[in-house]
Amino acid sequence: MSDVVALLHAGAAEFGTRVHRVEDWSAATPCSEWDVNALVDHLIDEHLWLPPLLAGHGLDAAGKIVESQKHSLAGDRVAAWDAAVLASGRAIDEPGAIDRQVTLSRGPTPAAEYLGEMIVDAAVHAWDLGRAIGVDEPLPADLVEFAMPMAQQFAGSEPYFRAPVEPPADATPQERLIALTGRNPR
């Protein structure tokens, strides 16, 4: 298994641990556009898209598959998360999955690059969700280390991240990562 696959599993596990601890689905998150429910739905959607994209479906066909699955998963957000991440995990664990191309709105993209973007999203949004529900457990160091270069690349680039904020002088690597995304890390 490649490092990217292992890190995607780790990012999903971090986010999932927090999903299972949600009590207030309407709580605000540091990602000002989304409450907890919308944030969790965003990551569910990402994991629902992954299997059809890795299977070689174009955007239209993958979108129909995702919409069908979302309809069947409506209601219980925790169960929907668990089902979506189980399906995406199976898809990325298939032999050769990391070596495929996926069709995104920007065109054909190496699966490894797409998974890298999902890892960054999982790490940052695990932190967002943790803040929203009062869980301040640190992210794994390897997840933060992997996410840092991509966060640096996209810092301040809408719609990816808001303008970076200055991290505290004594910031941890995780706090520096979060500051790059335009969030106050403390």
Tab-separated table of C-alpha atoms in Angstrom:
chain	number	residue	atom	x	y	z
A	1	MET	CA	0.000	0.000	0.000
A	2	SER	CA	1.350	3.397	-0.896
A	3	ASP	CA	1.876	6.209	1.583
A	4	VAL	CA	-0.893	8.207	-0.101
A	5	VAL	CA	-3.397	5.391	0.399
A	6	ALA	CA	-2.332	4.907	4.022
A	7	LEU	CA	-2.595	8.642	4.676
A	8	LEU	CA	-6.052	8.828	3.106
A	9	HIS	CA	-7.148	6.034	5.420
A	10	ALA	CA	-5.582	7.908	8.359
A	11	GLY	CA	-7.270	11.183	7.404
A	12	ALA	CA	-10.629	9.451	7.058
A	13	ALA	CA	-10.121	7.801	10.446
A	14	GLU	CA	-9.341	11.154	12.088
A	15	PHE	CA	-12.422	12.751	10.592
A	16	GLY	CA	-14.563	9.699	11.346
A	17	THR	CA	-13.553	9.613	15.005
A	18	ARG	CA	-14.879	13.145	15.314
A	19	VAL	CA	-18.055	12.380	13.314
A	20	HIS	CA	-18.884	9.697	15.864
A	21	ARG	CA	-18.619	12.277	18.660
A	22	VAL	CA	-20.976	14.888	17.172
A	23	GLU	CA	-23.887	15.867	19.385
A	24	ASP	CA	-24.906	19.203	17.833
A	25	TRP	CA	-25.169	18.949	14.056
A	26	SER	CA	-26.036	22.634	13.741
A	27	ALA	CA	-22.899	23.852	15.560
A	28	ALA	CA	-20.764	26.434	13.760
A	29	THR	CA	-17.372	25.391	12.409
A	30	PRO	CA	-14.201	27.413	11.739
A	31	CYS	CA	-15.086	26.942	8.061
A	32	SER	CA	-17.616	29.787	8.148
A	33	GLU	CA	-19.639	28.584	5.158
A	34	TRP	CA	-20.606	25.331	6.881
A	35	ASP	CA	-22.144	24.129	10.093
A	36	VAL	CA	-21.232	20.638	11.334
A	37	ASN	CA	-23.906	18.952	9.221
A	38	ALA	CA	-22.756	20.656	6.001
A	39	LEU	CA	-19.089	19.955	6.783
A	40	VAL	CA	-19.773	16.255	7.323
A	41	ASP	CA	-21.908	16.157	4.159
A	42	HIS	CA	-18.982	17.668	2.222
A	43	LEU	CA	-16.647	14.863	3.271
A	44	ILE	CA	-19.340	12.222	2.713
A	45	ASP	CA	-19.706	13.540	-0.839
A	46	GLU	CA	-15.951	13.354	-1.415
A	47	HIS	CA	-15.881	9.734	-0.343
A	48	LEU	CA	-18.964	8.869	-2.411
A	49	TRP	CA	-17.346	10.337	-5.544
A	50	LEU	CA	-14.103	8.410	-5.156
A	51	PRO	CA	-15.260	4.866	-6.099
A	52	PRO	CA	-17.003	5.762	-9.384
A	53	LEU	CA	-14.173	8.082	-10.384
A	54	LEU	CA	-11.561	5.399	-9.679
A	55	ALA	CA	-13.713	2.928	-11.640
A	56	GLY	CA	-13.260	5.155	-14.689
A	57	HIS	CA	-16.667	6.820	-14.824
A	58	GLY	CA	-16.882	10.311	-16.258
A	59	LEU	CA	-18.392	13.146	-14.247
A	60	ASP	CA	-21.975	12.668	-15.477
A	61	ALA	CA	-22.054	8.938	-14.804
A	62	ALA	CA	-20.247	9.310	-11.474
A	63	GLY	CA	-22.658	12.087	-10.484
A	64	LYS	CA	-25.659	9.815	-11.111
A	65	ILE	CA	-24.091	7.076	-9.001
A	66	VAL	CA	-23.341	9.538	-6.193
A	67	GLU	CA	-26.862	11.002	-6.240
A	68	SER	CA	-28.361	7.515	-6.053
A	69	GLN	CA	-26.146	6.649	-3.087
A	70	LYS	CA	-26.867	9.948	-1.321
A	71	HIS	CA	-30.573	9.268	-1.626
A	72	SER	CA	-30.192	5.831	-0.047
A	73	LEU	CA	-27.983	7.250	2.739
A	74	ALA	CA	-30.211	10.206	3.630
A	75	GLY	CA	-30.919	10.710	7.303
A	76	ASP	CA	-28.320	9.336	9.699
A	77	ARG	CA	-25.101	11.306	9.057
A	78	VAL	CA	-22.928	8.910	11.073
A	79	ALA	CA	-24.185	5.864	9.140
A	80	ALA	CA	-23.798	7.779	5.866
A	81	TRP	CA	-20.202	8.667	6.768
A	82	ASP	CA	-19.391	5.085	7.709
A	83	ALA	CA	-20.875	3.717	4.461
A	84	ALA	CA	-19.158	6.323	2.271
A	85	VAL	CA	-15.723	5.862	3.834
A	86	LEU	CA	-16.042	2.064	3.710
A	87	ALA	CA	-16.804	2.234	-0.034
A	88	SER	CA	-13.985	4.681	-0.757
A	89	GLY	CA	-11.573	2.587	1.303
A	90	ARG	CA	-12.391	-0.494	-0.727
A	91	ALA	CA	-11.930	1.463	-3.956
A	92	ILE	CA	-8.500	2.829	-3.064
A	93	ASP	CA	-7.331	-0.538	-1.752
A	94	GLU	CA	-7.917	-2.185	-5.147
A	95	PRO	CA	-4.662	-3.184	-6.841
A	96	GLY	CA	-3.458	-0.418	-9.142
A	97	ALA	CA	-6.039	2.152	-7.998
A	98	ILE	CA	-3.361	4.695	-7.130
A	99	ASP	CA	-1.938	4.443	-10.662
A	100	ARG	CA	-5.187	5.297	-12.445
A	101	GLN	CA	-6.426	8.568	-13.894
A	102	VAL	CA	-9.688	10.114	-12.719
A	103	THR	CA	-11.842	12.587	-14.579
A	104	LEU	CA	-12.391	15.768	-12.588
A	105	SER	CA	-13.942	19.066	-13.626
A	106	ARG	CA	-10.428	20.275	-14.468
A	107	GLY	CA	-9.817	17.245	-16.693
A	108	PRO	CA	-7.913	13.970	-16.387
A	109	THR	CA	-5.962	13.870	-13.137
A	110	PRO	CA	-3.658	11.228	-11.659
A	111	ALA	CA	-5.474	9.363	-8.900
A	112	ALA	CA	-2.529	9.940	-6.538
A	113	GLU	CA	-2.915	13.718	-6.969
A	114	TYR	CA	-6.658	13.509	-6.352
A	115	LEU	CA	-6.109	11.408	-3.230
A	116	GLY	CA	-3.530	13.944	-2.029
A	117	GLU	CA	-6.148	16.680	-2.225
A	118	MET	CA	-8.556	14.491	-0.265
A	119	ILE	CA	-5.900	13.957	2.416
A	120	VAL	CA	-5.462	17.702	2.869
A	121	ASP	CA	-9.228	18.155	3.018
A	122	ALA	CA	-9.567	15.372	5.588
A	123	ALA	CA	-6.832	16.831	7.791
A	124	VAL	CA	-8.065	20.420	7.721
A	125	HIS	CA	-11.719	19.469	8.093
A	126	ALA	CA	-10.938	17.011	10.923
A	127	TRP	CA	-9.473	20.003	12.732
A	128	ASP	CA	-12.553	22.093	11.814
A	129	LEU	CA	-14.905	19.416	13.087
A	130	GLY	CA	-12.875	18.924	16.247
A	131	ARG	CA	-13.066	22.636	17.006
A	132	ALA	CA	-16.810	22.676	16.357
A	133	ILE	CA	-17.491	19.827	18.767
A	134	GLY	CA	-14.877	20.704	21.405
A	135	VAL	CA	-12.354	17.981	20.558
A	136	ASP	CA	-8.838	19.390	20.424
A	137	GLU	CA	-6.929	16.161	19.833
A	138	PRO	CA	-3.897	16.755	17.599
A	139	LEU	CA	-3.766	15.378	14.096
A	140	PRO	CA	-1.155	12.701	13.359
A	141	ALA	CA	2.208	14.271	12.522
A	142	ASP	CA	2.525	12.392	9.203
A	143	LEU	CA	-0.861	13.727	8.075
A	144	VAL	CA	0.171	17.291	8.910
A	145	GLU	CA	3.555	16.834	7.231
A	146	PHE	CA	1.938	15.518	4.043
A	147	ALA	CA	-0.679	18.294	3.946
A	148	MET	CA	1.749	21.179	4.503
A	149	PRO	CA	3.230	21.499	0.961
A	150	MET	CA	-0.193	21.444	-0.687
A	151	ALA	CA	-1.553	23.954	1.826
A	152	GLN	CA	1.429	26.184	1.045
A	153	GLN	CA	0.742	25.825	-2.670
A	154	PHE	CA	-2.940	26.748	-2.371
A	155	ALA	CA	-2.727	29.247	0.526
A	156	GLY	CA	-5.023	32.164	-0.196
A	157	SER	CA	-6.357	30.575	-3.392
A	158	GLU	CA	-10.137	30.688	-3.392
A	159	PRO	CA	-12.036	28.390	-3.306
A	160	TYR	CA	-9.417	26.227	-1.609
A	161	PHE	CA	-8.360	28.417	1.294
A	162	ARG	CA	-8.811	31.923	2.595
A	163	ALA	CA	-5.807	34.205	2.969
A	164	PRO	CA	-3.315	32.760	5.464
A	165	VAL	CA	-3.159	34.158	8.973
A	166	GLU	CA	0.083	34.724	10.823
A	167	PRO	CA	0.691	31.764	13.126
A	168	PRO	CA	1.950	32.349	16.665
A	169	ALA	CA	5.745	32.463	17.004
A	170	ASP	CA	5.693	29.187	18.922
A	171	ALA	CA	3.235	27.468	16.543
A	172	THR	CA	3.292	23.717	16.176
A	173	PRO	CA	3.381	22.229	12.663
A	174	GLN	CA	-0.371	21.601	12.931
A	175	GLU	CA	-0.985	25.234	13.899
A	176	ARG	CA	1.133	26.403	10.945
A	177	LEU	CA	-0.907	24.187	8.626
A	178	ILE	CA	-4.188	25.542	9.964
A	179	ALA	CA	-2.959	29.152	9.709
A	180	LEU	CA	-2.103	28.567	6.035
A	181	THR	CA	-5.771	27.797	5.413
A	182	GLY	CA	-6.886	31.157	6.810
A	183	ARG	CA	-8.068	29.793	10.138
A	184	ASN	CA	-6.974	30.961	13.579
A	185	PRO	CA	-5.082	27.925	14.897
A	186	ARG	CA	-5.724	28.668	18.569
